[in-house]
Amino acid sequence: DGRIGRMAVLAAYRGHGIGEALLEALVQAGRQLGLAELPLHAQLPARDFYARQGFLPEGPECEEAGIGHQQMRRRLQAVAAIDSRTEAVAITTAIIHRARRRLWLHSRQLDPGLLDAPPVQAALRRFVTARHDKQLRVIVHDAAAIASAGAPLLALFQRLPSVIQFREVADPIDRALASACLLNDAGDFYFRLIGHRLDGESAIALPARSQPFEQQLQRVWDRSRECSELRALGI
């Protein structure tokens, strides 16, 4: 039925990407079998590991053999609905973690409560400080409000302006957009029609579905102005 049962890496070999490679091999095997989804029952300490690979939590935590567990699932061929903050944090973390070289973020005011969640912040720091050439393009609607709020992403931008680029929408049509979107160059996306809410739709490794969102963000980016005023550190 496609259920992933037990995964383990010898203690001496952990922290080297072996677990992620093993999990990706299982995902590819599921695709080759034509499975629509892969469910698993994760121990709570491993929940973030699976979330980084696009497995979304489902339902409440439970206890099994005295150990806390979380049911999780990754869809392979279809869009998944995001209905809770827990799911929103998981899919946001996955999209950032799985990005190869480019990330797009369209958010009116940098989504307090989502982008500042610890797993998301850890993924962002890992992405922007990686050795390979990386680029995070951020489109916002109110740069002044973001500056006064002092969002964590703004602090990263001020330290790494060559990696993170900010633009503020200028065209009246773009300013009327109420949606929010996060996507990467691996075919992953998380789109919210109403940007101040977390419910929306997402997909992992479905480039045909993510490409129209990227094309739209590129058009908005081209019409927007550079937020040079956000570069100044508050000293």
Tab-separated table of C-alpha atoms in Angstrom:
chain	number	residue	atom	x	y	z
A	1	ASP	CA	0.000	0.000	0.000
A	2	GLY	CA	3.033	2.286	-0.197
A	3	ARG	CA	3.369	2.706	3.548
A	4	ILE	CA	6.921	3.413	4.708
A	5	GLY	CA	7.561	1.287	7.782
A	6	ARG	CA	10.927	1.537	9.502
A	7	MET	CA	13.947	3.612	8.539
A	8	ALA	CA	17.264	3.664	10.377
A	9	VAL	CA	20.800	4.935	9.896
A	10	LEU	CA	23.662	3.718	12.075
A	11	ALA	CA	24.525	6.349	14.682
A	12	ALA	CA	28.070	6.858	13.401
A	13	TYR	CA	26.765	7.743	9.925
A	14	ARG	CA	23.988	10.170	10.860
A	15	GLY	CA	24.146	13.798	9.819
A	16	HIS	CA	25.637	13.060	6.385
A	17	GLY	CA	22.473	13.032	4.246
A	18	ILE	CA	22.145	9.242	4.164
A	19	GLY	CA	18.640	9.283	5.636
A	20	GLU	CA	17.456	11.868	3.099
A	21	ALA	CA	18.961	9.852	0.236
A	22	LEU	CA	17.241	6.707	1.481
A	23	LEU	CA	13.911	8.483	1.816
A	24	GLU	CA	14.239	9.990	-1.671
A	25	ALA	CA	14.929	6.500	-3.063
A	26	LEU	CA	11.707	5.281	-1.439
A	27	VAL	CA	9.796	8.221	-2.949
A	28	GLN	CA	11.166	7.417	-6.417
A	29	ALA	CA	10.232	3.750	-5.943
A	30	GLY	CA	6.694	4.859	-5.096
A	31	ARG	CA	6.539	6.952	-8.263
A	32	GLN	CA	7.730	4.016	-10.370
A	33	LEU	CA	4.981	1.874	-8.861
A	34	GLY	CA	2.414	4.513	-9.787
A	35	LEU	CA	1.394	5.154	-6.186
A	36	ALA	CA	-0.611	8.306	-5.483
A	37	GLU	CA	0.792	8.854	-1.995
A	38	LEU	CA	3.168	7.541	0.657
A	39	PRO	CA	1.992	7.412	4.291
A	40	LEU	CA	4.165	6.811	7.330
A	41	HIS	CA	3.994	6.857	11.131
A	42	ALA	CA	6.876	9.041	12.364
A	43	GLN	CA	8.349	9.156	15.821
A	44	LEU	CA	8.045	12.735	17.055
A	45	PRO	CA	11.827	13.397	17.142
A	46	ALA	CA	11.932	12.476	13.426
A	47	ARG	CA	8.887	14.534	12.414
A	48	ASP	CA	10.915	17.508	11.167
A	49	PHE	CA	13.138	15.166	9.140
A	50	TYR	CA	10.139	13.837	7.207
A	51	ALA	CA	8.553	17.296	6.927
A	52	ARG	CA	11.670	18.614	5.184
A	53	GLN	CA	11.017	16.056	2.448
A	54	GLY	CA	7.392	17.072	1.908
A	55	PHE	CA	5.573	14.702	4.265
A	56	LEU	CA	2.713	16.604	5.907
A	57	PRO	CA	1.401	15.822	9.408
A	58	GLU	CA	-2.136	14.474	9.725
A	59	GLY	CA	-4.334	14.428	12.802
A	60	PRO	CA	-3.249	14.515	16.447
A	61	GLU	CA	-0.108	13.048	17.951
A	62	CYS	CA	-0.470	9.570	19.445
A	63	GLU	CA	1.561	7.195	21.573
A	64	GLU	CA	2.827	3.821	20.405
A	65	ALA	CA	4.951	1.542	22.607
A	66	GLY	CA	5.502	4.480	24.930
A	67	ILE	CA	6.836	6.720	22.137
A	68	GLY	CA	5.023	9.721	20.635
A	69	HIS	CA	4.157	9.353	16.951
A	70	GLN	CA	2.661	11.469	14.178
A	71	GLN	CA	0.862	10.205	11.079
A	72	MET	CA	2.335	11.866	7.965
A	73	ARG	CA	1.717	11.627	4.231
A	74	ARG	CA	3.315	12.813	0.989
A	75	ARG	CA	1.219	13.057	-2.161
A	76	LEU	CA	3.078	12.065	-5.319
A	77	GLN	CA	0.701	12.955	-8.117
A	78	ALA	CA	-1.692	15.604	-6.838
A	79	VAL	CA	-2.017	18.885	-4.991
A	80	ALA	CA	-2.431	18.704	-1.210
A	81	ALA	CA	-4.666	20.989	0.828
A	82	ILE	CA	-3.068	22.967	3.664
A	83	ASP	CA	-5.562	23.503	6.475
A	84	SER	CA	-3.579	24.158	9.661
A	85	ARG	CA	-0.552	26.038	10.950
A	86	THR	CA	1.270	22.748	11.563
A	87	GLU	CA	0.835	21.777	7.910
A	88	ALA	CA	1.763	25.300	6.783
A	89	VAL	CA	5.025	25.238	8.735
A	90	ALA	CA	5.834	21.758	7.400
A	91	ILE	CA	5.273	22.595	3.723
A	92	THR	CA	7.094	25.931	4.023
A	93	THR	CA	10.072	24.180	5.592
A	94	ALA	CA	10.042	21.517	2.856
A	95	ILE	CA	9.971	24.007	-0.018
A	96	ILE	CA	12.883	25.983	1.402
A	97	HIS	CA	14.881	22.866	2.279
A	98	ARG	CA	14.370	21.267	-1.153
A	99	ALA	CA	15.267	24.395	-3.144
A	100	ARG	CA	18.319	23.941	-5.340
A	101	ARG	CA	19.385	27.476	-6.227
A	102	ARG	CA	16.305	29.710	-6.311
A	103	LEU	CA	13.383	30.514	-4.035
A	104	TRP	CA	10.469	32.854	-4.709
A	105	LEU	CA	8.408	34.376	-1.892
A	106	HIS	CA	5.399	36.662	-2.359
A	107	SER	CA	4.067	37.814	1.003
A	108	ARG	CA	2.399	41.087	1.908
A	109	GLN	CA	4.209	41.495	5.235
A	110	LEU	CA	6.383	38.364	5.630
A	111	ASP	CA	3.769	36.218	7.368
A	112	PRO	CA	4.360	36.611	11.122
A	113	GLY	CA	3.806	33.261	12.821
A	114	LEU	CA	4.886	31.295	9.750
A	115	LEU	CA	8.201	32.562	8.394
A	116	ASP	CA	9.502	33.088	11.928
A	117	ALA	CA	8.701	29.504	13.027
A	118	PRO	CA	11.940	27.783	14.181
A	119	PRO	CA	11.950	25.009	11.501
A	120	VAL	CA	11.360	27.612	8.774
A	121	GLN	CA	14.080	29.888	10.126
A	122	ALA	CA	16.531	26.982	10.263
A	123	ALA	CA	15.764	26.061	6.647
A	124	LEU	CA	16.138	29.677	5.527
A	125	ARG	CA	19.502	30.082	7.240
A	126	ARG	CA	20.724	26.843	5.706
A	127	PHE	CA	19.633	27.943	2.231
A	128	VAL	CA	21.059	31.468	2.238
A	129	THR	CA	24.382	30.504	3.821
A	130	ALA	CA	25.110	27.499	1.575
A	131	ARG	CA	28.323	27.628	-0.425
A	132	HIS	CA	26.692	27.268	-3.829
A	133	ASP	CA	25.126	30.235	-5.592
A	134	LYS	CA	21.694	30.812	-4.096
A	135	GLN	CA	19.008	33.420	-4.681
A	136	LEU	CA	15.909	34.257	-2.661
A	137	ARG	CA	13.579	36.758	-4.322
A	138	VAL	CA	11.032	38.344	-1.984
A	139	ILE	CA	8.059	40.415	-3.150
A	140	VAL	CA	6.260	42.450	-0.467
A	141	HIS	CA	3.514	45.074	-0.341
A	142	ASP	CA	4.514	47.288	2.580
A	143	ALA	CA	8.262	47.644	3.056
A	144	ALA	CA	7.853	50.367	5.711
A	145	ALA	CA	5.702	48.118	7.915
A	146	ILE	CA	8.193	45.275	7.527
A	147	ALA	CA	11.074	47.547	8.528
A	148	SER	CA	9.278	48.720	11.655
A	149	ALA	CA	8.297	45.162	12.627
A	150	GLY	CA	11.878	43.890	12.293
A	151	ALA	CA	11.092	40.486	10.773
A	152	PRO	CA	13.821	37.796	11.092
A	153	LEU	CA	14.059	37.521	7.297
A	154	LEU	CA	14.858	41.238	7.123
A	155	ALA	CA	17.871	40.737	9.385
A	156	LEU	CA	19.138	37.974	7.084
A	157	PHE	CA	18.634	40.241	4.076
A	158	GLN	CA	20.674	43.020	5.644
A	159	ARG	CA	23.563	40.621	6.216
A	160	LEU	CA	23.313	38.792	2.881
A	161	PRO	CA	21.992	41.306	0.322
A	162	SER	CA	23.715	39.472	-2.526
A	163	VAL	CA	21.646	36.343	-1.800
A	164	ILE	CA	18.305	37.846	-0.728
A	165	GLN	CA	16.613	40.453	-2.911
A	166	PHE	CA	13.576	42.479	-1.838
A	167	ARG	CA	11.143	44.298	-4.095
A	168	GLU	CA	7.923	46.133	-3.255
A	169	VAL	CA	4.975	45.998	-5.643
A	170	ALA	CA	4.365	49.267	-7.465
A	171	ASP	CA	1.777	48.526	-10.138
A	172	PRO	CA	-1.835	49.130	-8.955
A	173	ILE	CA	-2.863	45.721	-10.286
A	174	ASP	CA	-0.151	44.017	-8.248
A	175	ARG	CA	-0.961	46.030	-5.138
A	176	ALA	CA	-4.500	44.652	-5.334
A	177	LEU	CA	-3.255	41.051	-5.166
A	178	ALA	CA	-4.432	39.383	-1.962
A	179	SER	CA	-2.637	36.074	-2.510
A	180	ALA	CA	0.682	34.741	-1.195
A	181	CYS	CA	3.023	32.192	-2.713
A	182	LEU	CA	6.237	30.328	-1.962
A	183	LEU	CA	7.939	28.182	-4.594
A	184	ASN	CA	11.339	26.791	-5.506
A	185	ASP	CA	13.174	25.455	-8.547
A	186	ALA	CA	12.417	21.813	-7.668
A	187	GLY	CA	8.751	21.981	-8.697
A	188	ASP	CA	7.403	22.642	-5.175
A	189	PHE	CA	4.895	25.349	-4.284
A	190	TYR	CA	2.549	26.588	-1.546
A	191	PHE	CA	-0.146	29.007	-2.755
A	192	ARG	CA	-2.702	30.857	-0.641
A	193	LEU	CA	-5.496	32.697	-2.381
A	194	ILE	CA	-6.045	34.850	0.722
A	195	GLY	CA	-2.562	35.786	1.819
A	196	HIS	CA	-3.256	36.634	5.470
A	197	ARG	CA	-4.613	33.114	6.023
A	198	LEU	CA	-2.600	29.891	6.064
A	199	ASP	CA	-5.042	27.604	4.268
A	200	GLY	CA	-4.117	26.952	0.668
A	201	GLU	CA	-2.774	24.315	-1.706
A	202	SER	CA	0.658	22.820	-2.163
A	203	ALA	CA	2.591	20.266	-4.156
A	204	ILE	CA	6.003	18.629	-4.056
A	205	ALA	CA	7.901	17.864	-7.278
A	206	LEU	CA	5.086	18.870	-9.649
A	207	PRO	CA	6.811	21.388	-11.962
A	208	ALA	CA	3.880	21.523	-14.379
A	209	ARG	CA	1.718	22.921	-11.565
A	210	SER	CA	4.356	25.262	-10.119
A	211	GLN	CA	5.515	26.816	-13.391
A	212	PRO	CA	2.474	29.111	-13.890
A	213	PHE	CA	2.988	30.527	-10.386
A	214	GLU	CA	6.651	31.216	-11.158
A	215	GLN	CA	5.767	32.953	-14.404
A	216	GLN	CA	3.282	35.156	-12.575
A	217	LEU	CA	5.811	36.034	-9.863
A	218	GLN	CA	8.392	36.907	-12.507
A	219	ARG	CA	5.977	39.371	-14.103
A	220	VAL	CA	5.206	40.972	-10.746
A	221	TRP	CA	8.927	41.104	-9.926
A	222	ASP	CA	9.719	42.891	-13.186
A	223	ARG	CA	7.107	45.564	-12.425
A	224	SER	CA	8.154	46.070	-8.786
A	225	ARG	CA	10.708	48.467	-7.280
A	226	GLU	CA	13.875	47.545	-5.404
A	227	CYS	CA	13.638	48.129	-1.640
A	228	SER	CA	17.037	49.759	-1.172
A	229	GLU	CA	15.862	51.400	2.080
A	230	LEU	CA	15.656	47.973	3.746
A	231	ARG	CA	19.389	47.413	3.327
A	232	ALA	CA	20.325	49.778	6.174
A	233	LEU	CA	21.100	48.050	9.443
A	234	GLY	CA	19.370	49.507	12.484
A	235	ILE	CA	22.396	50.536	14.554
